[in-house]
Structure formats: structure tokens, C-alpha cells
Coordinates of C-alpha atoms and ligand atoms in Angstrom, one line a residue:
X1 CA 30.7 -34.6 -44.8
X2 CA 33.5 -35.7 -42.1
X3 CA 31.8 -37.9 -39.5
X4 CA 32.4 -36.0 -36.6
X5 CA 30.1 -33.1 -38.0
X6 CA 27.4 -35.5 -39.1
X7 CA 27.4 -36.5 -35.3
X8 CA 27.3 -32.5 -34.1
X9 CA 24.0 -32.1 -36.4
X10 CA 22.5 -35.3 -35.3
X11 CA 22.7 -34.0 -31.5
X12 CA 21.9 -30.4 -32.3
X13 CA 19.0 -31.6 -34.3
X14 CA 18.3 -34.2 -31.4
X15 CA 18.5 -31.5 -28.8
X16 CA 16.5 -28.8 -30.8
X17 CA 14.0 -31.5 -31.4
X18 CA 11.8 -31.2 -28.0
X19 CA 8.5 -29.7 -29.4
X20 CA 7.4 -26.5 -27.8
X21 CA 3.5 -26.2 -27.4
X22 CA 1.7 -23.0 -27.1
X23 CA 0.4 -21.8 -23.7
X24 CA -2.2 -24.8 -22.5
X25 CA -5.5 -24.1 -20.4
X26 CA -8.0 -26.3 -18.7
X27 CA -10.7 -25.9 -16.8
X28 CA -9.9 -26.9 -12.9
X29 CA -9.7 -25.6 -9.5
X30 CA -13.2 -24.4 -10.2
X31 CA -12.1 -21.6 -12.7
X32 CA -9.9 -21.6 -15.9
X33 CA -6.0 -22.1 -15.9
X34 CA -3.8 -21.8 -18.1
X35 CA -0.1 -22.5 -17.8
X36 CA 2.6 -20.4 -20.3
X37 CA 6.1 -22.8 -20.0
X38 CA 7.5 -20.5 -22.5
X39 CA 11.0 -22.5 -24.3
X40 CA 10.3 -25.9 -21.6
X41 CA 6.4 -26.1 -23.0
X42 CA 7.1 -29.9 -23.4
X43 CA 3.8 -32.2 -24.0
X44 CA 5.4 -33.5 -20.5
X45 CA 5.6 -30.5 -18.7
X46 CA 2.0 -29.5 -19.3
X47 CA 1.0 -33.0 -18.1
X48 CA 2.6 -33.2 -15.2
X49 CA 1.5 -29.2 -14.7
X50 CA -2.4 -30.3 -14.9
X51 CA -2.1 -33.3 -13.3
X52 CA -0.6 -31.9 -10.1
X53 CA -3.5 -29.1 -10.0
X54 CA -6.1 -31.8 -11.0
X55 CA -4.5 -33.8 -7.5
X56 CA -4.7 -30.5 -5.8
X57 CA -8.6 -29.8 -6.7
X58 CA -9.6 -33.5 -5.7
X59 CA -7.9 -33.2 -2.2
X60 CA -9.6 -29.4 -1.7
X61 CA -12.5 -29.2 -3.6
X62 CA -15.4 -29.1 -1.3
X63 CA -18.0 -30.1 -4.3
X64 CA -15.9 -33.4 -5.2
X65 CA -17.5 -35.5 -2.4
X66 CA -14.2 -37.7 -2.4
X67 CA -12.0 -34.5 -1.6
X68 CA -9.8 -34.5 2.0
X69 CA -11.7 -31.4 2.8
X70 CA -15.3 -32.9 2.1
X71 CA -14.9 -36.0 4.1
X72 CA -13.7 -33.6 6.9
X73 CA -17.1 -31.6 6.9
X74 CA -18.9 -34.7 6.3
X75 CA -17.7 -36.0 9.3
X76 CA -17.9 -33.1 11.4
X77 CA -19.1 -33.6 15.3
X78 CA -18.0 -37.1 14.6
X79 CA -14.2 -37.3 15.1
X80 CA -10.9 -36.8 13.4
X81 CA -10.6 -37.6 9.5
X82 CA -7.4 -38.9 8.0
X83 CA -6.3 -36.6 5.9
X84 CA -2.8 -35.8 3.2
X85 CA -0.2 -33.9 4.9
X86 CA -0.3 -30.8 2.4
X87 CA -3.6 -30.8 3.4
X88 CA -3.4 -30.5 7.2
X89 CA -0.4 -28.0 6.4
X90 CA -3.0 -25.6 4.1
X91 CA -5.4 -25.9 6.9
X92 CA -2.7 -24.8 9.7
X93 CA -1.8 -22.0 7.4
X94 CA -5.3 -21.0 7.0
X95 CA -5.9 -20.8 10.8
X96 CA -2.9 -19.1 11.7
X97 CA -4.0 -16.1 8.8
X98 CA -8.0 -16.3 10.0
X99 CA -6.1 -15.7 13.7
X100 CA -3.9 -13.1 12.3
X101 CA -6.5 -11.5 10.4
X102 CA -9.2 -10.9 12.9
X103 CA -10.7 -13.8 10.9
X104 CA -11.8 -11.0 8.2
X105 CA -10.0 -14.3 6.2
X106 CA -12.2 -17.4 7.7
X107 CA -11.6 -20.8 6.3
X108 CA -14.5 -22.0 8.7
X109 CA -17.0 -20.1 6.9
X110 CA -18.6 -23.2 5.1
X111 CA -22.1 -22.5 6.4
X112 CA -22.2 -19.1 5.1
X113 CA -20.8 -19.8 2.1
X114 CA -23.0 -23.0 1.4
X115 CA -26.0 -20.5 2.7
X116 CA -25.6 -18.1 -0.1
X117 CA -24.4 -20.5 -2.7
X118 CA -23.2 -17.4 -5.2
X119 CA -21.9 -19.1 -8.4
X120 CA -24.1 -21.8 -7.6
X121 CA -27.5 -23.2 -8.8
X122 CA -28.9 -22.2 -5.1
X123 CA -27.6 -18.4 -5.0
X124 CA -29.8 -16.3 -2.8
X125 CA -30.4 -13.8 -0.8
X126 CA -31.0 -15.7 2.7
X127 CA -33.2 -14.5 5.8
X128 CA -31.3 -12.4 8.4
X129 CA -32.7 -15.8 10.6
X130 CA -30.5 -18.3 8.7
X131 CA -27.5 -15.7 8.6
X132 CA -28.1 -15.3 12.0
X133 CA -27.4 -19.1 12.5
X134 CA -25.0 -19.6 10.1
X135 CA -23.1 -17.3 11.9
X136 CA -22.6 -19.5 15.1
X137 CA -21.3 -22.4 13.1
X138 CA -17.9 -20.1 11.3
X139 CA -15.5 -20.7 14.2
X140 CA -12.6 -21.4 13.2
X141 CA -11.3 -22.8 16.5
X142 CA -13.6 -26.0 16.1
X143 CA -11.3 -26.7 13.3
X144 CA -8.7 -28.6 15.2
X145 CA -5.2 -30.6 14.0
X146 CA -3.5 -34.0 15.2
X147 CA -0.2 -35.3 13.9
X148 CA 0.4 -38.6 15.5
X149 CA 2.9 -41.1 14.3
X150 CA 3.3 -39.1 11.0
X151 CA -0.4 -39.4 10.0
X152 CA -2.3 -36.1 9.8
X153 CA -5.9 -35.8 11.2
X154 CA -8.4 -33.0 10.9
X155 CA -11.4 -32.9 13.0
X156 CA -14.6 -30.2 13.2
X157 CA -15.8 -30.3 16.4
X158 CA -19.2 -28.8 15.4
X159 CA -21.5 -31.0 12.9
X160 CA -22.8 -27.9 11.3
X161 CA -19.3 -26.0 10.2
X162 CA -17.5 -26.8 7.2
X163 CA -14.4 -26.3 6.0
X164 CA -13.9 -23.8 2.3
X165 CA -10.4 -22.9 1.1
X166 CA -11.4 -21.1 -1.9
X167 CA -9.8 -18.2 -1.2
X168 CA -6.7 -19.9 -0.7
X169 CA -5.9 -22.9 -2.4
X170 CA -5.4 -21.0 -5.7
X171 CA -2.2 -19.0 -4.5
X172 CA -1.0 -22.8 -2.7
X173 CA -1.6 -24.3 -6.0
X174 CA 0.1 -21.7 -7.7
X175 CA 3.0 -22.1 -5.6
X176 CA 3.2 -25.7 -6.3
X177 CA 3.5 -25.4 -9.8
X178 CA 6.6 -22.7 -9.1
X179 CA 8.0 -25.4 -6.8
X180 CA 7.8 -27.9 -9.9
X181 CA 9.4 -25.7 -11.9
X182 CA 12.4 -24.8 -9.9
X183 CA 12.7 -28.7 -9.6
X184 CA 12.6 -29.1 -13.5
X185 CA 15.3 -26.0 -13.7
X186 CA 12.4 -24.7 -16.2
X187 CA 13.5 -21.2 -17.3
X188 CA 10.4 -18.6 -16.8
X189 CA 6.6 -19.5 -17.1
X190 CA 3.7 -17.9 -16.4
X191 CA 1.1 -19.3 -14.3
X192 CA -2.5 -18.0 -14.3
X193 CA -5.8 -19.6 -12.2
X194 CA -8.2 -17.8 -12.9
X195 CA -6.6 -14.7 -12.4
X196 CA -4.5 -15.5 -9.7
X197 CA -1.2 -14.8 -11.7
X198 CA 2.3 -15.8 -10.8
X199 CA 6.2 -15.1 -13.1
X200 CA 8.4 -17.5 -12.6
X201 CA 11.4 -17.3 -13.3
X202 CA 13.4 -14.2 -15.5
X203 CA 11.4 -12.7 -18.4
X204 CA 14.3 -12.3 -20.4
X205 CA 16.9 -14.8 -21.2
X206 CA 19.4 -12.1 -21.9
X207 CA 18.2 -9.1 -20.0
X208 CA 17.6 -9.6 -16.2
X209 CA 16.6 -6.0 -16.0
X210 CA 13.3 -6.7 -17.9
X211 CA 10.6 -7.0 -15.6
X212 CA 7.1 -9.0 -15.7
X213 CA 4.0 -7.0 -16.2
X214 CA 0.6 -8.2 -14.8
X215 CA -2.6 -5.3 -15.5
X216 CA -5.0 -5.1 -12.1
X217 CA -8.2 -4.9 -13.9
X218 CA -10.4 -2.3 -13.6
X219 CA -13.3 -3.5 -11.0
X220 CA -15.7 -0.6 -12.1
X221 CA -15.2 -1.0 -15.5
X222 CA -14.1 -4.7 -16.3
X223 CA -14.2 -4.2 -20.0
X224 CA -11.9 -1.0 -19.9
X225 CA -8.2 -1.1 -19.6
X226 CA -6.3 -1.9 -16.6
X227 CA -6.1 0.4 -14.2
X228 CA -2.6 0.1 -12.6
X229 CA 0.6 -2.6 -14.2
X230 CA 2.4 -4.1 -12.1
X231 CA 6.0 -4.8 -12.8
X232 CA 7.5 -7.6 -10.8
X233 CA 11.2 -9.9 -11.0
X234 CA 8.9 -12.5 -9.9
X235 CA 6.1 -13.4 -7.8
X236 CA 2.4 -13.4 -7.3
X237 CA 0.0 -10.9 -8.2
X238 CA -3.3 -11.6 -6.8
X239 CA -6.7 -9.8 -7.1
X240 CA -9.9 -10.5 -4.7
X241 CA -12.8 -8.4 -6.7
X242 CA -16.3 -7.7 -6.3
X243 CA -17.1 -7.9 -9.7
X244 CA -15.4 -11.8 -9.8
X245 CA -18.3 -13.9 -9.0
X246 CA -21.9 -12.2 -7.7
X247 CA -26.0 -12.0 -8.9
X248 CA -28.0 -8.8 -9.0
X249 CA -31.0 -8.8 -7.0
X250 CA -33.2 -5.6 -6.9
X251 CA -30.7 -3.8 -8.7
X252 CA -27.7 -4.7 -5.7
X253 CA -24.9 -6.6 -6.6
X254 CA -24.7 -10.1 -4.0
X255 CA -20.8 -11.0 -4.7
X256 CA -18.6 -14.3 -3.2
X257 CA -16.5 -12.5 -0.5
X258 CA -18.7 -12.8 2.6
X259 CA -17.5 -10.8 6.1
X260 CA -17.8 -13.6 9.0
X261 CA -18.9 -10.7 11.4
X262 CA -21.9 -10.0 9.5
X263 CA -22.9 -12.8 7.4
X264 CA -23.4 -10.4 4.2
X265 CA -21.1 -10.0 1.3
X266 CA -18.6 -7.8 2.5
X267 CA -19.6 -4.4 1.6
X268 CA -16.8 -1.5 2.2
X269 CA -16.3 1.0 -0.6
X270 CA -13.7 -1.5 -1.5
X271 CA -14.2 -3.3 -5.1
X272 CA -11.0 -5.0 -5.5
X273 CA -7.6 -5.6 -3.5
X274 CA -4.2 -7.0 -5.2
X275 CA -1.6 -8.0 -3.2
X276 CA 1.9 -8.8 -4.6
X277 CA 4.3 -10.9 -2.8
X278 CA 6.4 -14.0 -3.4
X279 CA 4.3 -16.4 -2.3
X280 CA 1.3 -17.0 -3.8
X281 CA -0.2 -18.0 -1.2
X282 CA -0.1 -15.5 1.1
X283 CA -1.6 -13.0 -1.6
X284 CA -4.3 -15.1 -2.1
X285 CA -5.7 -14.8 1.8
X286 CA -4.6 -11.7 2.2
X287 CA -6.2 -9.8 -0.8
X288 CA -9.3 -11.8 0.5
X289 CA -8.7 -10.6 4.4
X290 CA -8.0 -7.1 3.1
X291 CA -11.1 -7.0 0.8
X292 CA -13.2 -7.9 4.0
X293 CA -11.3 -5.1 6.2
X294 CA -11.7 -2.7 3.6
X295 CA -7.9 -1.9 3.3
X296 CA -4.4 -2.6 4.2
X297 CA -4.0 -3.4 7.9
X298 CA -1.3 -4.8 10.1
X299 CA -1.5 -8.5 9.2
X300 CA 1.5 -8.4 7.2
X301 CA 2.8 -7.8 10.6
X302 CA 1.4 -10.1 12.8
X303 CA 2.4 -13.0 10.0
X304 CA 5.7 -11.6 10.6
X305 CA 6.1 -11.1 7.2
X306 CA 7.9 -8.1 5.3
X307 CA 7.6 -6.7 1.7
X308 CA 4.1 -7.4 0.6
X309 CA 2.5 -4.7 -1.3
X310 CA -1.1 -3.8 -1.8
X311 CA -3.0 -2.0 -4.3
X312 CA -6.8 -1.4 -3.5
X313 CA -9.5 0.2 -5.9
X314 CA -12.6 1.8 -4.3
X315 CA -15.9 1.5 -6.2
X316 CA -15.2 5.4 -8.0
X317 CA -11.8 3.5 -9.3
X318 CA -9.6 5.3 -7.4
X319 CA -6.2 3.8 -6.8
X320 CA -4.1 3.5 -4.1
X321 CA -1.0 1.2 -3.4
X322 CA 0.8 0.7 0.2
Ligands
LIG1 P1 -11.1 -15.0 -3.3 O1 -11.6 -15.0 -4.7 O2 -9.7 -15.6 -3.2 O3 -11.3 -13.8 -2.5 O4 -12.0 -16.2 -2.5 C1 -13.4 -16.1 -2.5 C2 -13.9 -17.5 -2.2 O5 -13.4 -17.9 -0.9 C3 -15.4 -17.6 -2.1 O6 -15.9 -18.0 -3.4 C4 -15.7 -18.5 -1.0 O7 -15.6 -19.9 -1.4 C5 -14.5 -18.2 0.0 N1 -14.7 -17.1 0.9 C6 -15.7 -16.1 0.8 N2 -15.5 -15.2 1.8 C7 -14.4 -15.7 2.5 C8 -13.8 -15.2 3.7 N3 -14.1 -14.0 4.3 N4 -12.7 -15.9 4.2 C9 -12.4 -17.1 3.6 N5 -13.0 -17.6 2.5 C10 -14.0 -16.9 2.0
LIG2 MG1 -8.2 -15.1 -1.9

């Protein structure tokens, strides 16, 4: 065999050689994720994929103790807390939607949240009394921001609020991982945490036109099929559903979305919202704000945003997309 073919096989063998694992989950972020790097599935990639979301989940998870966002609320009423710039910036973000959304999305709602515990150990159904004074400690404005010499501080103004970004650090995290992978030039992935989906990238090496299907799952009927596919080029696709995390009581269902005005899991005739956009981390707050509203409202506006589309399912199933 002439040498200079020897040398094309040893570098298409070399170049071939990158081994291509299947789709990877772990559990992380408080819910299970798993990561599809399609043709770039590298034991690399994935590492570098769960380690940035395990880095994510210890600056923002309020039951790690050590989180950014845990020191905060234990230090609330007593001054600023250092903090890592991404997570002032998520913070800022979350205000700016609670302000835009009538605060039907609340990132102050610690109290209430911590009050009901659903998913938790504690879950109850608490006294109007202690929704009552749970209430008073939701503001979001006693969440307040300091840059000073490029250090980021956070400060609660009120010892009894706390801080909760669950129903937004998902879609930031998700858009993380897309801004790894347009670094790393990886080709198309799928990203899903705990159901908060985003397609990266083209489906198809070698037809753009194919698009990416995500199913919105049926709320009233989890086990049956979807009720609506969405086809998208790329993008988010998140769902905020009654049916994600709740207990029965007395025959009613007690689920995780709570409305800040009344203290009580939201209750409209709404049981799940999706909201597709680009940026995962828009949908993410939004599909929560909506769920709270009860519908589509103007905050797409007042974010000054353009091209989001919603798809809510009222408890009978029916559909309808905006
Ligand atoms: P999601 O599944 O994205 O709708 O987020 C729900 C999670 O966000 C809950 O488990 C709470 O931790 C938190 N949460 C509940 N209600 C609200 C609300 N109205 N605004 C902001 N966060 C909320
Ligand atoms: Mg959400």
C-alpha cells in the first residue's frame, strides 16, 4: 500500500475515532436532565455539559445552603451579600419580568413558596393566617442590586422574604448550555430539564427544511398523547403545568405555581401554558406569569419583545395558541 494512503486511513480512522455516546441524563437542577449531543456526544462534551448545570444549581439552588441565592435570604434585613455576576444578572432579569408581569411571575415569593412546601417533606395546606402574612413578605422591590467596582451585591431588605428562581433558572440554564454549544461549533443537540426543552442547532445535516418537533403534553390526561407538536428551526419550548408538581387534599389538587395576589396555587381554568421562543429563558417566566394570569397578556410587549408564541390548555383540554 503506497505510503501516502496509509497516512489518509490513519487520519480518517484518527478523525472517525471520537466515540459518540448515547443521550446522557442526570439528576440536577432539582429535576432530571438529559442532554442529546447527537454526532459531538463526546465523553468531553457531556462533562463539561453537567458540570456547567451542576455550577448553575449550586449558585441557585435555594436548598443547597452554600448557593448565591441562599446566603442572600439568609442574610436578609442584614445587608448586601456578594454574589457571581450571572447571578445578580438572573436576578435583574427576574425583576424586570415580575415588574412587567404585574408580578403574576414573582421571584420574591420565597415565603409562600417555603409556606406550602409542595414537592417537599412539609407540603400543606397552610391557614389563611400564615398566607395572610406570607403575603407581606413577597415584594419584590426589597430585592435590591449594587455593582460597585465590578463586584455584584444583592441585598433583601426584609429578614422574612426570600429569594426562589425556580421558575426561571431552568430556561437560563438551558440557554447556557446553547451558548456552550455555539462556542464548541457543535452541530444540533437537544437539551431537556425536566421538560423544559430546547433544539439547538439544524435537525438535519442535509435538509434545513426539516424542522424539530417537541409534543405539549396533555395536562388532563398525562398518560395520553400529546395534544398539540410543535415544529420549531430552533428554540425553546417550555410548559408551566398544573399536573407538574402538586398533592391532593380532600380530593383538590394543591400544585407548585402559587398567584402572589392570593397566596393559593394559582387556580384559573388554566392547566398548562407553553411558550415558544428563542430564549429559553424568557419562556420559562413567562409560561409561569401566563399560567398565573390565566392567559396570554401583553407582557411580550412591555419586555419589548416580538415573536413569542403561546399555546394554553384549559382543564377540559381545549387548545388554543396566540
Ligand atoms: P415553573 O415550573 O417554571 O412554572 O416554576 C414553578 C416553580 O417556581 C415553583 O416550584 C416555585 O419554586 C416557583 N414559583 C411558584 N409560583 C411562582 C410565581 N408565581 N412566580 C415565580 N416563581 C414561582
Ligand atoms: Mg417557569
Amino acid at each position: 500500500m503506497p505510503g501516502i494512503l496509509i497516512f489518509a486511513l490513519c487520519f480518517l480512522f484518527a478523525s472517525c475515532g471520537k466515540q459518540v455516546l448515547p443521550p446522557q441524563t442526570e439528576y440536577v437542577l432539582g429535576t432530571v436532565c438529559s442532554v442529546n449531543l447527537y454526532d459531538d456526544g463526546t465523553r468531553e462534551n457531556y462533562i463539561d455539559v453537567f458540570k456547567r448545570l451542576n455550577e448553575i444549581d449550586n449558585e441557585f439552588n435555594v436548598n443547597k445552603p452554600t448557593s448565591d441565592i441562599s446566603k442572600v435570604n439568609s442574610d436578609a434585613g442584614h445587608g448586601p451579600v456578594a454574589v457571581k455576576k450571572e447571578v445578580y444578572e438572573l436576578v435583574r432579569l427576574s425583576k424586570e419580568i415580575s415588574l412587567a408581569t404585574g408580578e403574576t411571575f414573582n421571584p420574591a415569593m420565597g415565603a409562600l413558596i417555603n409556606l406550602w412546601g409542595i414537592g417537599k417533606d412539609n407540603q400543606r395546606v397552610p391557614s389563611q393566617e400564615e398566607i395572610n402574612e406570607a403575603i407581606n413578605h413577597c415584594r419584590p422591590e426589597n430585592v435590591q442590586l449594587k455593582e460597585e467596582n465590578g463586584s455584584y451585591y444583592i441585598e433583601i431588605k426584609d429578614e422574612k422574604t426570600a429569594l426562589d428562581l425556580g421558575a426561571i433558572v431552568k430556561g437560563f440554564a438551558s440557554d447556557e448550555l446553547a451558548a456552550m454549544m455555539e462556542e464548541r461549533k457543535i452541530k444540533r443537540a437537544v437539551i431537556d430539564l425536566g421538560g423544559n426543552i430546547y433544539c439547538f442547532g439544524q435537525k438535519s445535516s442535509s435538509n434545513p427544511d426539516v424542522l424539530w418537533k417537541v409534543g405539549i403534553r396533555n395536562p388532563v390526561d398525562t398518560t395520553s398523547d400529546p395534544v398539540e407538536t410543535v415544529s420549531i428551526r430552533s428554540g425553546s419550548v417550555v410548559t408551566s403545568g398544573n399536573y407538574e408538581r402538586y398533592f391532593i387534599e380532600n380530593g383538590k389538587r394543591y400544585h407548585h405555581i402559587i398567584d402572589g395576589k392570593t397566596g393559593w396555587p394559582a387556580d384559573s381554568s388554566i392547566a398548562s401554558v407553553t411558550v415558544v421562543y428563542e430564549r429559553s429563558v424568557i419562556c420559562d417566566a413567562l409560561a409561569t406569569a401566563c399560567f398565573v394570569a390565566g392567559g396570554k397578556r401583553d407582557f411580550e410587549e412591555k419586555l419589548g419583545l416580538k415573536g413569542i408564541k403561546f399555546i394554553w390548555v384549559d382543564d377540559k383540554g381545549k387548545l388554543t395558541e396566540r
